[in-house]
XYZ file of C-alpha atoms in Angstrom:
355
model
C 101.982 35.233 83.378
C 101.021 35.676 78.806
C 102.024 38.494 77.236
C 99.035 40.429 76.895
C 99.054 42.962 73.660
C 95.598 44.265 74.239
C 92.300 43.342 75.896
C 89.682 43.345 72.924
C 85.875 43.183 72.490
C 86.401 39.974 70.830
C 88.420 38.393 73.770
C 86.125 39.187 76.109
C 82.764 38.226 73.875
C 84.573 34.675 74.300
C 85.226 35.035 77.842
C 81.668 35.576 78.672
C 80.730 32.295 77.295
C 83.562 30.411 79.350
C 83.305 29.758 82.842
C 85.521 27.375 84.631
C 86.028 23.939 82.886
C 87.231 21.730 84.910
C 85.374 22.572 87.985
C 82.246 22.876 86.202
C 82.564 19.166 85.252
C 83.080 18.079 88.443
C 80.288 19.789 89.718
C 77.958 17.841 87.057
C 79.556 14.749 87.858
C 78.897 14.609 91.850
C 75.398 16.090 91.673
C 74.660 13.100 89.301
C 75.093 11.238 92.574
C 73.207 11.959 96.184
C 75.607 10.315 98.270
C 78.848 12.107 96.201
C 76.699 15.517 96.147
C 76.170 14.778 100.076
C 79.945 14.352 100.559
C 80.873 17.477 99.188
C 78.376 19.428 100.691
C 79.417 18.248 104.486
C 83.043 18.623 103.379
C 81.889 22.547 101.980
C 80.531 23.238 105.581
C 83.617 21.698 107.710
C 86.499 23.484 109.607
C 89.058 24.961 107.352
C 92.795 23.350 107.917
C 95.316 21.445 105.897
C 93.653 17.905 106.731
C 90.198 18.754 105.438
C 92.168 19.423 102.364
C 93.135 16.032 102.179
C 90.021 14.689 102.889
C 88.491 16.340 99.774
C 91.105 14.877 98.004
C 90.592 11.585 99.103
C 86.895 11.905 98.904
C 87.468 12.733 95.124
C 90.744 11.068 94.010
C 92.524 12.101 90.770
C 90.475 15.662 90.408
C 92.593 17.539 88.586
C 92.011 20.733 90.238
C 91.424 19.526 93.693
C 94.954 17.818 93.312
C 96.893 20.693 92.487
C 95.047 23.038 94.558
C 98.172 23.972 96.446
C 100.205 24.340 93.188
C 101.250 28.176 92.816
C 101.463 29.499 89.364
C 105.209 29.405 87.715
C 104.642 32.787 87.820
C 104.058 33.234 91.404
C 106.735 35.604 93.440
C 106.824 34.358 97.013
C 108.623 37.910 97.935
C 106.091 39.913 96.245
C 103.193 37.700 97.889
C 104.830 38.316 101.271
C 104.882 42.173 100.832
C 101.209 42.272 99.318
C 100.596 40.468 103.031
C 102.375 42.717 104.944
C 100.664 45.598 102.564
C 97.224 44.051 103.591
C 98.136 43.979 107.471
C 99.099 47.288 107.567
C 96.418 48.741 106.038
C 93.571 46.172 106.788
C 90.862 48.006 108.725
C 90.555 50.705 105.870
C 91.038 47.865 103.007
C 87.553 45.889 104.831
C 85.835 48.932 104.800
C 86.541 49.754 100.937
C 85.341 46.123 100.123
C 81.699 47.678 101.102
C 81.885 51.289 100.202
C 83.612 50.628 96.739
C 84.488 47.428 95.539
C 81.256 45.501 95.764
C 78.982 48.427 94.719
C 81.403 48.604 91.971
C 80.510 45.029 90.635
C 76.975 45.615 91.126
C 77.048 48.218 87.958
C 77.930 45.269 86.049
C 74.348 44.358 84.920
C 74.770 41.280 83.364
C 77.430 39.469 85.936
C 75.019 41.453 89.032
C 72.013 39.236 87.712
C 73.900 36.377 89.352
C 73.829 37.538 92.955
C 70.306 38.519 92.238
C 68.623 35.717 91.226
C 70.757 33.412 93.393
C 69.822 35.981 96.562
C 72.904 35.212 97.813
C 73.130 38.879 98.795
C 69.335 39.985 99.155
C 68.022 37.474 101.212
C 71.268 37.071 103.906
C 72.915 40.113 103.509
C 74.723 40.355 106.474
C 76.137 36.400 106.383
C 77.224 36.788 102.834
C 79.093 40.079 103.643
C 80.564 38.100 106.238
C 81.535 35.025 104.154
C 83.327 37.494 101.695
C 85.082 39.667 104.637
C 86.430 36.124 105.981
C 87.945 34.989 103.028
C 89.933 37.764 102.098
C 91.434 38.166 105.856
C 92.087 34.255 105.103
C 94.129 34.780 101.819
C 95.561 37.736 102.779
C 97.134 36.522 106.285
C 100.920 36.785 106.099
C 101.185 32.873 106.510
C 97.917 32.326 104.427
C 99.819 30.540 101.779
C 102.369 28.555 104.237
C 101.507 25.081 105.496
C 99.408 26.132 108.415
C 97.464 28.763 106.248
C 94.029 28.585 105.257
C 94.325 30.012 101.761
C 94.298 27.272 99.307
C 91.369 25.540 100.890
C 89.152 28.793 101.220
C 90.008 29.578 97.269
C 89.018 25.916 96.268
C 85.824 26.248 98.424
C 85.039 29.647 96.258
C 86.189 28.139 93.162
C 83.556 25.097 93.800
C 80.560 27.269 95.049
C 81.132 29.687 91.686
C 80.771 26.044 89.947
C 77.804 24.965 91.803
C 76.279 28.502 91.565
C 76.813 28.178 87.555
C 75.014 25.001 87.678
C 72.344 25.639 89.492
C 71.633 29.074 87.245
C 71.647 26.984 84.212
C 69.138 24.477 85.847
C 66.895 27.443 87.054
C 65.201 28.079 83.337
C 65.737 31.696 84.837
C 68.916 32.331 83.259
C 69.315 34.806 80.187
C 72.178 33.297 77.376
C 72.053 36.917 76.051
C 73.956 37.765 80.004
C 76.886 35.185 78.908
C 77.407 32.243 81.146
C 76.654 32.810 84.894
C 80.090 33.970 86.725
C 81.847 33.814 83.441
C 85.631 34.874 82.874
C 84.765 38.256 82.255
C 82.611 39.026 85.509
C 85.484 36.942 87.445
C 88.358 39.064 85.954
C 86.428 42.142 87.077
C 85.941 40.675 90.481
C 89.251 40.539 90.746
C 89.823 43.879 89.931
C 87.829 45.388 92.154
C 89.306 43.373 94.869
C 92.676 44.923 93.830
C 93.115 47.719 91.887
C 90.059 49.399 92.802
C 90.731 49.113 96.504
C 94.491 50.846 95.708
C 92.469 53.049 93.687
C 90.244 54.053 97.046
C 92.857 54.002 99.192
C 94.561 57.142 97.280
C 91.718 58.921 97.005
C 91.208 58.707 100.764
C 94.792 60.288 100.951
C 97.004 57.182 101.622
C 100.092 57.162 100.027
C 100.610 54.137 98.472
C 103.555 53.328 96.573
C 104.194 51.480 93.223
C 105.832 48.685 94.581
C 103.302 47.593 97.088
C 100.335 48.183 94.734
C 102.468 45.803 92.368
C 102.518 43.525 95.309
C 99.139 43.732 96.649
C 97.857 43.100 92.702
C 100.565 40.519 92.499
C 98.925 38.490 95.177
C 94.912 38.461 93.756
C 96.448 37.784 90.640
C 97.834 34.622 92.564
C 94.068 34.189 94.324
C 92.318 34.825 90.651
C 94.848 32.170 88.996
C 93.618 29.627 91.724
C 89.909 30.526 91.614
C 89.898 29.008 88.048
C 90.716 32.950 86.612
C 92.284 32.544 82.644
C 96.259 33.752 82.882
C 95.377 35.701 80.116
C 92.728 37.876 81.912
C 95.528 38.311 84.768
C 97.319 41.716 84.202
C 100.961 41.977 84.359
C 100.769 45.194 85.553
C 99.016 48.024 86.785
C 98.762 49.492 83.479
C 97.867 46.514 81.972
C 94.940 46.512 85.050
C 93.628 49.927 84.013
C 93.197 48.749 80.256
C 91.354 45.828 81.203
C 89.551 47.758 83.802
C 88.284 50.317 81.227
C 86.919 47.949 79.247
C 85.030 45.961 81.299
C 83.423 48.514 82.348
C 82.498 50.148 79.081
C 81.178 47.179 78.156
C 79.111 45.926 81.532
C 78.768 49.105 83.461
C 74.698 50.013 82.758
C 71.844 50.831 84.965
C 69.685 47.963 86.341
C 67.157 47.887 88.788
C 68.819 44.394 90.141
C 72.275 46.351 90.819
C 70.034 49.229 92.475
C 68.652 46.269 94.898
C 71.828 45.216 95.728
C 73.291 48.248 96.788
C 69.702 49.266 99.202
C 70.785 45.858 100.357
C 74.296 46.219 100.744
C 74.020 50.012 101.825
C 71.334 49.289 104.676
C 73.677 46.424 106.124
C 76.596 49.422 106.046
C 74.181 51.902 108.030
C 72.808 49.000 110.621
C 76.132 47.830 111.916
C 77.899 51.593 111.552
C 78.950 52.355 115.149
C 81.257 55.660 114.576
C 79.981 58.842 114.512
C 79.569 59.224 110.892
C 75.936 59.643 109.737
C 74.095 58.147 107.076
C 74.657 61.564 104.813
C 78.631 60.870 105.357
C 78.671 57.303 104.802
C 76.312 57.426 101.991
C 78.462 60.817 100.505
C 81.965 59.006 100.724
C 80.313 56.178 98.823
C 79.300 58.453 96.218
C 82.785 60.540 96.170
C 84.787 57.061 95.994
C 82.542 55.731 92.909
C 82.158 58.689 91.150
C 78.742 60.530 90.114
C 78.239 58.671 87.336
C 78.390 55.137 89.085
C 76.764 56.385 92.261
C 73.856 57.790 90.257
C 73.756 54.263 88.697
C 73.329 52.872 91.450
C 70.663 55.237 92.488
C 72.738 56.070 95.683
C 70.908 59.312 97.085
C 73.150 61.668 99.486
C 74.633 64.887 99.284
C 78.333 65.351 98.396
C 80.389 64.729 101.121
C 81.416 68.358 102.240
C 84.992 69.397 101.475
C 85.966 69.998 104.978
C 85.316 66.379 106.323
C 87.061 65.108 102.862
C 90.272 67.017 103.217
C 90.160 66.176 107.216
C 89.846 62.224 106.371
C 92.731 62.879 103.562
C 94.823 64.788 106.059
C 94.579 62.003 108.740
C 94.788 59.025 106.535
C 98.152 60.515 104.895
C 99.156 60.760 107.973
C 98.747 57.345 108.849
C 100.563 56.413 105.766
C 103.685 57.243 107.526
C 103.140 55.817 110.759
C 106.010 52.872 111.798
C 104.529 49.781 110.471
C 105.299 47.321 113.134
C 105.158 43.692 113.287
C 102.936 42.781 110.054
C 101.745 39.059 111.776
C 101.082 40.753 114.809
C 99.004 43.610 113.192
C 96.843 41.038 111.189
C 96.569 38.758 114.132
C 94.748 41.807 116.215
C 92.534 43.166 113.044
C 91.591 39.958 112.695
C 90.556 39.077 116.012
C 89.165 42.293 116.748
C 86.495 41.668 113.448
C 85.202 38.168 114.632
C 84.628 40.201 118.328
C 82.763 42.564 116.159
C 81.055 39.283 114.595
C 80.251 36.999 117.303
C 77.180 35.609 115.789
C 78.757 34.803 112.610
C 81.778 33.390 113.457
C 82.304 29.989 112.670
C 85.967 29.368 112.213
C 89.061 29.690 114.952
């Protein structure tokens, strides 16, 4: 990775004007030809697998970022990636819950970045489907063999990278985009999103009472750093360690977090979905109160999450139970992952597209 000295406003001001040059050029090239555009759309909707990735390389030869889609960065450490996947497998159920209770609403506080989701209606109009797609992406890239020959991580990441470039293209063509917001899905916003799926998840686990070692945190953040790199995130926005991740998170938060009507509407769509699929004994006030606790009063108020504070005795009980879970025998990571992923699919039968 690049040696960062300090994240600055000057750096991030530049990053707000940058997207993903190679993917953006590819989308402009493909969308100028209806036949090529249809080929790409068919591929994006196809079934995952090694042969499917080779098909894209065959359809669009000599496209640099596609040809190199399976090349890890030189700083990637396979052992750390493996340990990050093991950590995910052990805590997958609560991590997936934290994506909805913390990571996504955390992103909605970034008023300019959230405008992409609002204008594209990716969340507002198809909330359940889009949240499911996000969940499947996380499951696929965090699997024990995700980056192996039988894994789908490379293809799933490439699909997201191409989708982001297409969204940038359509947003800029729509006439609805204000340049003062920066480029749609720009580098700063991509960095913030990557942190919300890594650093912020670790923060949420600890707030809920889980014991997370520094080694586990480093491994989990490392694998997300690799995912960020393969997604087109600039290397100087991939923190080398947890301290730098905190620094980057803090400056992005100071720069971008603000009250916005669209951030609040996205949050209402999210919480309505969470409450509609809730099958636990937790009440709506319990769930929204937990969101307020995880986000903190200031951010929860910015998103207009209205609920009583979670009672202290309930919070203490949650933390105590989770602390005990932290010390249970880990078991077989691959088996844990397979069982948890199968359960997730069973709970979403109408949306399952992958075997």
